[in-house]
Tab-separated table of C-alpha atoms and ligand atoms in Angstrom:
chain	number	residue	atom	x	y	z
A	99	MET	CA	-7.543	10.639	-26.011
A	100	ALA	CA	-7.023	11.547	-22.463
A	101	GLU	CA	-3.983	13.840	-22.063
A	102	THR	CA	-0.964	12.266	-20.680
A	103	HIS	CA	-0.061	13.404	-17.200
A	104	PRO	CA	3.380	15.250	-17.083
A	105	VAL	CA	4.368	13.677	-13.759
A	106	PRO	CA	5.421	9.785	-14.216
A	107	VAL	CA	4.108	7.143	-11.673
A	108	ILE	CA	4.909	3.480	-11.187
A	109	THR	CA	2.105	1.315	-9.312
A	110	ILE	CA	3.031	-1.689	-7.099
A	111	ASP	CA	0.195	-3.624	-6.117
A	112	GLY	CA	-0.476	-6.879	-4.242
A	113	PRO	CA	-1.347	-8.609	-1.156
A	114	SER	CA	0.496	-8.048	2.131
A	115	GLY	CA	3.590	-10.104	2.299
A	116	SER	CA	4.237	-9.900	-1.500
A	117	GLY	CA	6.975	-7.873	-0.557
A	118	LYS	CA	5.488	-4.726	-2.384
A	119	GLY	CA	6.294	-2.526	0.769
A	120	THR	CA	10.064	-3.174	0.952
A	121	ILE	CA	10.276	-3.337	-3.176
A	122	SER	CA	8.442	-0.049	-3.486
A	123	ARG	CA	10.348	1.902	-1.092
A	124	LEU	CA	13.637	0.586	-2.591
A	125	ILE	CA	12.560	1.590	-6.020
A	126	ALA	CA	11.354	5.081	-5.018
A	127	ARG	CA	14.694	5.646	-3.382
A	128	GLN	CA	16.759	4.385	-6.483
A	129	LEU	CA	14.698	6.689	-8.833
A	130	GLY	CA	14.516	9.644	-6.645
A	131	TYR	CA	10.824	9.432	-6.769
A	132	HIS	CA	8.171	10.312	-4.036
A	133	PHE	CA	6.458	7.250	-2.450
A	134	LEU	CA	2.906	6.673	-1.407
A	135	ASP	CA	2.070	4.026	1.271
A	136	SER	CA	-1.546	3.962	0.412
A	137	GLY	CA	-1.997	1.555	3.278
A	138	ALA	CA	-0.915	3.828	5.677
A	139	LEU	CA	-3.660	6.107	4.928
A	140	TYR	CA	-6.248	3.440	5.692
A	141	ARG	CA	-4.227	2.409	8.897
A	142	LEU	CA	-4.189	6.435	9.788
A	143	LEU	CA	-7.803	6.644	9.487
A	144	ALA	CA	-8.481	3.779	11.594
A	145	LEU	CA	-6.301	5.166	14.136
A	146	ALA	CA	-7.768	8.550	14.062
A	147	ALA	CA	-11.224	7.158	14.157
A	148	GLY	CA	-10.343	5.018	17.510
A	149	ARG	CA	-8.907	8.415	19.059
A	150	ARG	CA	-11.996	10.690	18.107
A	151	GLY	CA	-14.678	8.256	18.950
A	152	VAL	CA	-15.832	7.309	15.351
A	153	ALA	CA	-16.918	3.827	14.879
A	154	LEU	CA	-15.184	2.111	12.134
A	155	ASP	CA	-18.709	1.182	10.614
A	156	ASP	CA	-19.559	5.191	10.076
A	157	GLU	CA	-19.175	5.621	6.686
A	158	ALA	CA	-20.307	9.392	6.879
A	159	GLY	CA	-18.261	10.012	10.182
A	160	LEU	CA	-15.155	8.412	8.413
A	161	VAL	CA	-15.604	10.595	5.278
A	162	ARG	CA	-15.788	13.570	7.622
A	163	LEU	CA	-12.697	12.435	9.445
A	164	SER	CA	-10.751	11.592	6.412
A	165	LYS	CA	-11.114	15.267	5.190
A	166	GLU	CA	-9.766	16.918	8.176
A	167	LEU	CA	-7.038	14.453	8.887
A	168	ASP	CA	-3.526	16.363	9.252
A	169	ILE	CA	-1.094	13.339	7.846
A	170	ARG	CA	2.211	14.090	6.935
A	171	PHE	CA	5.102	12.039	5.357
A	172	PRO	CA	7.845	14.025	5.727
A	173	ALA	CA	9.613	14.412	2.095
A	174	GLU	CA	13.013	13.410	3.567
A	175	THR	CA	12.082	10.448	5.325
A	176	GLU	CA	9.869	9.245	2.361
A	177	GLY	CA	7.632	6.987	4.472
A	178	ASP	CA	9.459	5.686	7.251
A	179	LEU	CA	8.028	8.335	9.276
A	180	VAL	CA	4.263	9.036	9.693
A	181	LEU	CA	3.038	12.201	11.490
A	182	LEU	CA	-0.863	12.526	12.442
A	183	ASP	CA	-1.567	15.786	13.905
A	184	ASP	CA	2.002	16.480	14.122
A	185	GLN	CA	2.656	13.224	16.286
A	186	ASP	CA	4.701	10.360	15.391
A	187	VAL	CA	2.513	7.508	14.670
A	188	THR	CA	4.749	5.504	12.675
A	189	ASP	CA	4.897	2.452	15.197
A	190	GLN	CA	1.315	2.700	16.155
A	191	ILE	CA	-0.008	2.281	12.520
A	192	ARG	CA	1.755	-0.692	12.118
A	193	THR	CA	0.053	-2.776	14.910
A	194	GLU	CA	-2.344	-5.637	14.039
A	195	ALA	CA	-5.316	-3.632	15.383
A	196	ALA	CA	-4.444	-0.795	13.307
A	197	GLY	CA	-4.090	-3.274	10.304
A	198	GLY	CA	-7.351	-4.864	11.023
A	199	GLY	CA	-9.291	-1.492	11.267
A	200	ALA	CA	-7.676	-0.493	8.062
A	201	SER	CA	-9.258	-3.518	6.602
A	202	ARG	CA	-12.688	-2.884	7.919
A	203	VAL	CA	-12.892	1.210	6.783
A	204	ALA	CA	-11.194	0.051	3.359
A	205	VAL	CA	-14.326	-1.596	2.442
A	206	LEU	CA	-16.469	1.083	2.515
A	207	PRO	CA	-17.050	3.103	-1.012
A	208	ALA	CA	-17.309	6.501	0.294
A	209	VAL	CA	-14.256	6.141	2.147
A	210	ARG	CA	-12.312	4.898	-0.658
A	211	GLU	CA	-13.688	7.692	-2.848
A	212	ALA	CA	-12.771	10.273	-0.048
A	213	LEU	CA	-9.182	9.079	-0.155
A	214	LEU	CA	-8.920	9.407	-4.051
A	215	LYS	CA	-7.899	13.112	-4.106
A	216	ARG	CA	-5.222	12.726	-1.444
A	217	GLN	CA	-3.930	9.840	-2.789
A	218	ARG	CA	-3.478	11.553	-6.147
A	219	ALA	CA	-2.162	14.606	-4.553
A	220	PHE	CA	1.397	12.693	-4.001
A	221	ARG	CA	1.776	12.604	-7.785
A	222	THR	CA	4.459	15.570	-7.806
A	223	GLU	CA	7.677	15.993	-9.608
A	224	PRO	CA	9.920	13.995	-10.353
A	225	GLY	CA	7.663	10.971	-10.038
A	226	LEU	CA	5.937	8.803	-7.840
A	227	VAL	CA	5.879	5.134	-6.752
A	228	ALA	CA	2.732	4.212	-5.182
A	229	ASP	CA	2.375	1.238	-3.333
A	230	GLY	CA	-1.279	-0.533	-2.488
A	231	ARG	CA	-4.253	-2.909	-3.509
A	232	ASP	CA	-5.889	-0.579	-6.257
A	233	MET	CA	-2.959	1.820	-7.458
A	234	GLY	CA	-3.100	0.613	-10.722
A	235	THR	CA	-6.882	-0.171	-11.214
A	236	VAL	CA	-8.375	2.976	-9.509
A	237	VAL	CA	-6.027	5.479	-8.312
A	238	PHE	CA	-3.756	5.643	-11.189
A	239	PRO	CA	-5.189	4.075	-13.994
A	240	ASP	CA	-2.889	6.096	-16.453
A	241	ALA	CA	0.578	4.747	-14.692
A	242	ASN	CA	3.443	4.559	-16.984
A	243	ALA	CA	4.207	1.107	-15.271
A	244	LYS	CA	2.039	-1.252	-13.290
A	245	ILE	CA	3.427	-3.970	-11.449
A	246	PHE	CA	1.664	-6.736	-9.524
A	247	LEU	CA	3.515	-8.680	-6.742
A	248	THR	CA	2.253	-12.094	-5.563
A	249	ALA	CA	3.517	-15.011	-3.367
A	250	SER	CA	2.123	-17.793	-2.173
A	251	ALA	CA	-0.088	-17.671	0.841
A	252	GLU	CA	2.361	-20.129	2.501
A	253	GLU	CA	5.583	-18.086	1.811
A	254	ARG	CA	3.625	-15.142	2.604
A	255	ALA	CA	2.966	-16.712	6.136
A	256	ARG	CA	6.700	-17.870	6.665
A	257	ARG	CA	7.661	-14.041	6.255
A	258	ARG	CA	5.139	-12.604	8.193
A	259	CYS	CA	6.216	-15.322	11.185
A	260	ASN	CA	9.899	-14.118	10.577
A	261	GLN	CA	9.161	-10.540	10.457
A	262	LEU	CA	7.174	-11.162	13.901
A	263	LYS	CA	10.049	-13.231	15.450
A	264	GLU	CA	12.466	-10.354	14.845
A	265	ASN	CA	10.516	-8.273	16.807
A	266	GLY	CA	10.265	-10.806	19.578
A	267	ILE	CA	6.806	-11.971	18.630
A	268	ASP	CA	6.349	-15.771	18.370
A	269	LEU	CA	2.954	-16.615	16.723
A	270	ASP	CA	1.663	-20.108	15.295
A	271	TYR	CA	2.367	-20.687	11.788
A	272	GLU	CA	-0.961	-22.033	10.952
A	273	ASP	CA	-2.749	-19.148	12.686
A	274	VAL	CA	-0.866	-16.654	10.507
A	275	LEU	CA	-1.555	-18.522	7.509
A	276	ALA	CA	-5.266	-18.568	8.379
A	277	ASP	CA	-5.391	-15.352	8.829
A	278	ILE	CA	-3.491	-14.383	5.369
A	279	GLN	CA	-6.138	-16.448	3.596
A	280	ALA	CA	-8.930	-14.779	5.363
A	281	ARG	CA	-7.749	-11.307	4.608
A	282	ASP	CA	-6.823	-12.371	0.828
A	283	GLU	CA	-10.470	-13.290	0.703
A	284	ARG	CA	-11.933	-10.050	2.159
A	285	ASP	CA	-9.522	-7.902	0.043
A	286	SER	CA	-10.218	-9.508	-3.098
A	287	SER	CA	-14.115	-9.996	-2.817
A	288	ARG	CA	-15.305	-6.761	-1.838
A	289	SER	CA	-17.225	-4.877	-4.583
A	290	VAL	CA	-15.108	-1.623	-4.624
A	291	ALA	CA	-11.639	-1.754	-5.640
A	292	PRO	CA	-11.002	-5.527	-4.890
A	293	LEU	CA	-7.543	-6.637	-5.124
A	294	LYS	CA	-6.794	-7.778	-8.608
A	295	PRO	CA	-3.822	-7.091	-10.981
A	296	ALA	CA	-4.846	-4.236	-13.696
A	297	GLU	CA	-5.125	-5.995	-16.880
A	298	ASP	CA	-1.778	-4.011	-18.321
A	299	ALA	CA	0.011	-4.730	-15.087
A	300	GLU	CA	3.462	-6.882	-14.902
A	301	LEU	CA	2.565	-10.058	-12.897
A	302	ILE	CA	5.682	-10.975	-10.640
A	303	ASP	CA	5.592	-13.999	-8.273
A	304	THR	CA	8.226	-13.210	-5.429
A	305	THR	CA	7.808	-16.842	-4.024
A	306	GLY	CA	11.351	-17.884	-4.011
A	307	LEU	CA	12.865	-14.829	-5.181
A	308	ASP	CA	15.041	-12.662	-2.895
A	309	ILE	CA	14.557	-8.691	-2.581
A	310	ALA	CA	17.486	-8.319	-5.051
A	311	ALA	CA	16.274	-10.634	-7.489
A	312	THR	CA	12.626	-8.930	-7.339
A	313	ILE	CA	14.453	-5.650	-7.912
A	314	GLU	CA	16.168	-6.564	-10.697
A	315	ARG	CA	12.761	-8.344	-12.271
A	316	VAL	CA	11.146	-4.891	-11.418
A	317	HIS	CA	14.014	-2.677	-13.069
A	318	ASP	CA	14.043	-4.837	-16.110
A	319	PHE	CA	10.213	-3.929	-16.341
A	320	ILE	CA	9.982	-0.172	-15.724
A	321	LYS	CA	13.094	0.972	-17.610
A	322	ASN	CA	11.428	0.551	-21.191
A	323	ARG	CA	8.133	2.178	-19.615
A	324	LEU	CA	10.081	5.152	-18.309
A	325	ASN	CA	12.320	5.908	-21.474
A	326	PRO	CA	10.624	4.208	-24.243
B	428	DC	O1	-0.995	-2.707	2.578
B	428	DC	P1	-1.486	-2.487	4.596
B	428	DC	O2	-1.397	-3.807	4.862
B	428	DC	O3	-0.789	-1.460	4.917
B	428	DC	O4	-3.025	-2.270	4.069
B	428	DC	C1	-3.936	-2.018	5.240
B	428	DC	C2	-5.365	-2.306	4.680
B	428	DC	O5	-5.916	-1.362	4.082
B	428	DC	C3	-5.474	-3.811	3.990
B	428	DC	O6	-6.454	-4.493	4.491
B	428	DC	C4	-6.081	-3.342	2.672
B	428	DC	C5	-6.187	-1.916	2.742
B	428	DC	N1	-5.908	-1.187	1.759
B	428	DC	C6	-6.639	-1.166	0.418
B	428	DC	O7	-7.798	-1.408	0.677
B	428	DC	N2	-6.331	-0.293	-0.508
B	428	DC	C7	-5.140	0.150	-0.850
B	428	DC	N3	-4.775	0.821	-1.444
B	428	DC	C8	-3.969	0.098	0.347
B	428	DC	C9	-4.529	-0.510	1.439
């Protein structure tokens, strides 16, 4: 039997728009755990590649870059602040361009392998909440609690439109929906670490659930896992 890791980890996976970013941050804060936004690592890599002239399909170049990157999520902000080479890139990694770049570098097996160690290094006392696509399946298969959040593509498109509107950006709902469906297809059909729930993950459909109701469902599930 594999030895049990002394530091607890909760994985929250799912497609973008399922609410996993918001929910993971809140759960981490409530438990006093660290927080890993694994998507931010892929976004940072795409951003750094653009800056250093590494092509987004240059697998070997991206692997080298991923090893040198000076990335920091200052502990006191737990994911709200992201530094690359000591520079605040929090807003830059959230752009559509960085998201598109992240999705391209994320299909490269050697890149995913190179980022594994960096992701596992976030598992430190008193515990970790890890948010992503393959946290429960690949990065932390021995997690204490695994959650997979979903929501219909239509609901996720509505949430995305509302979020963009708050930032003064008006996009056509049908375009956003088509974009989400295309990204779902790419993320779930890639050969390495496709987006799919771990066999032992708890599936929570957040369509029609607000944040408070979702948090309650997550808490109900994890409390028994952390203190059996
Ligand atoms: O969650 P996000 O939108 O920040 O993720 C950006 C991209 O990175 C997304 O296209 C999927 C990819 N990604 C991944 O392949 N594996 C992860 N653990 C996290 C993100």
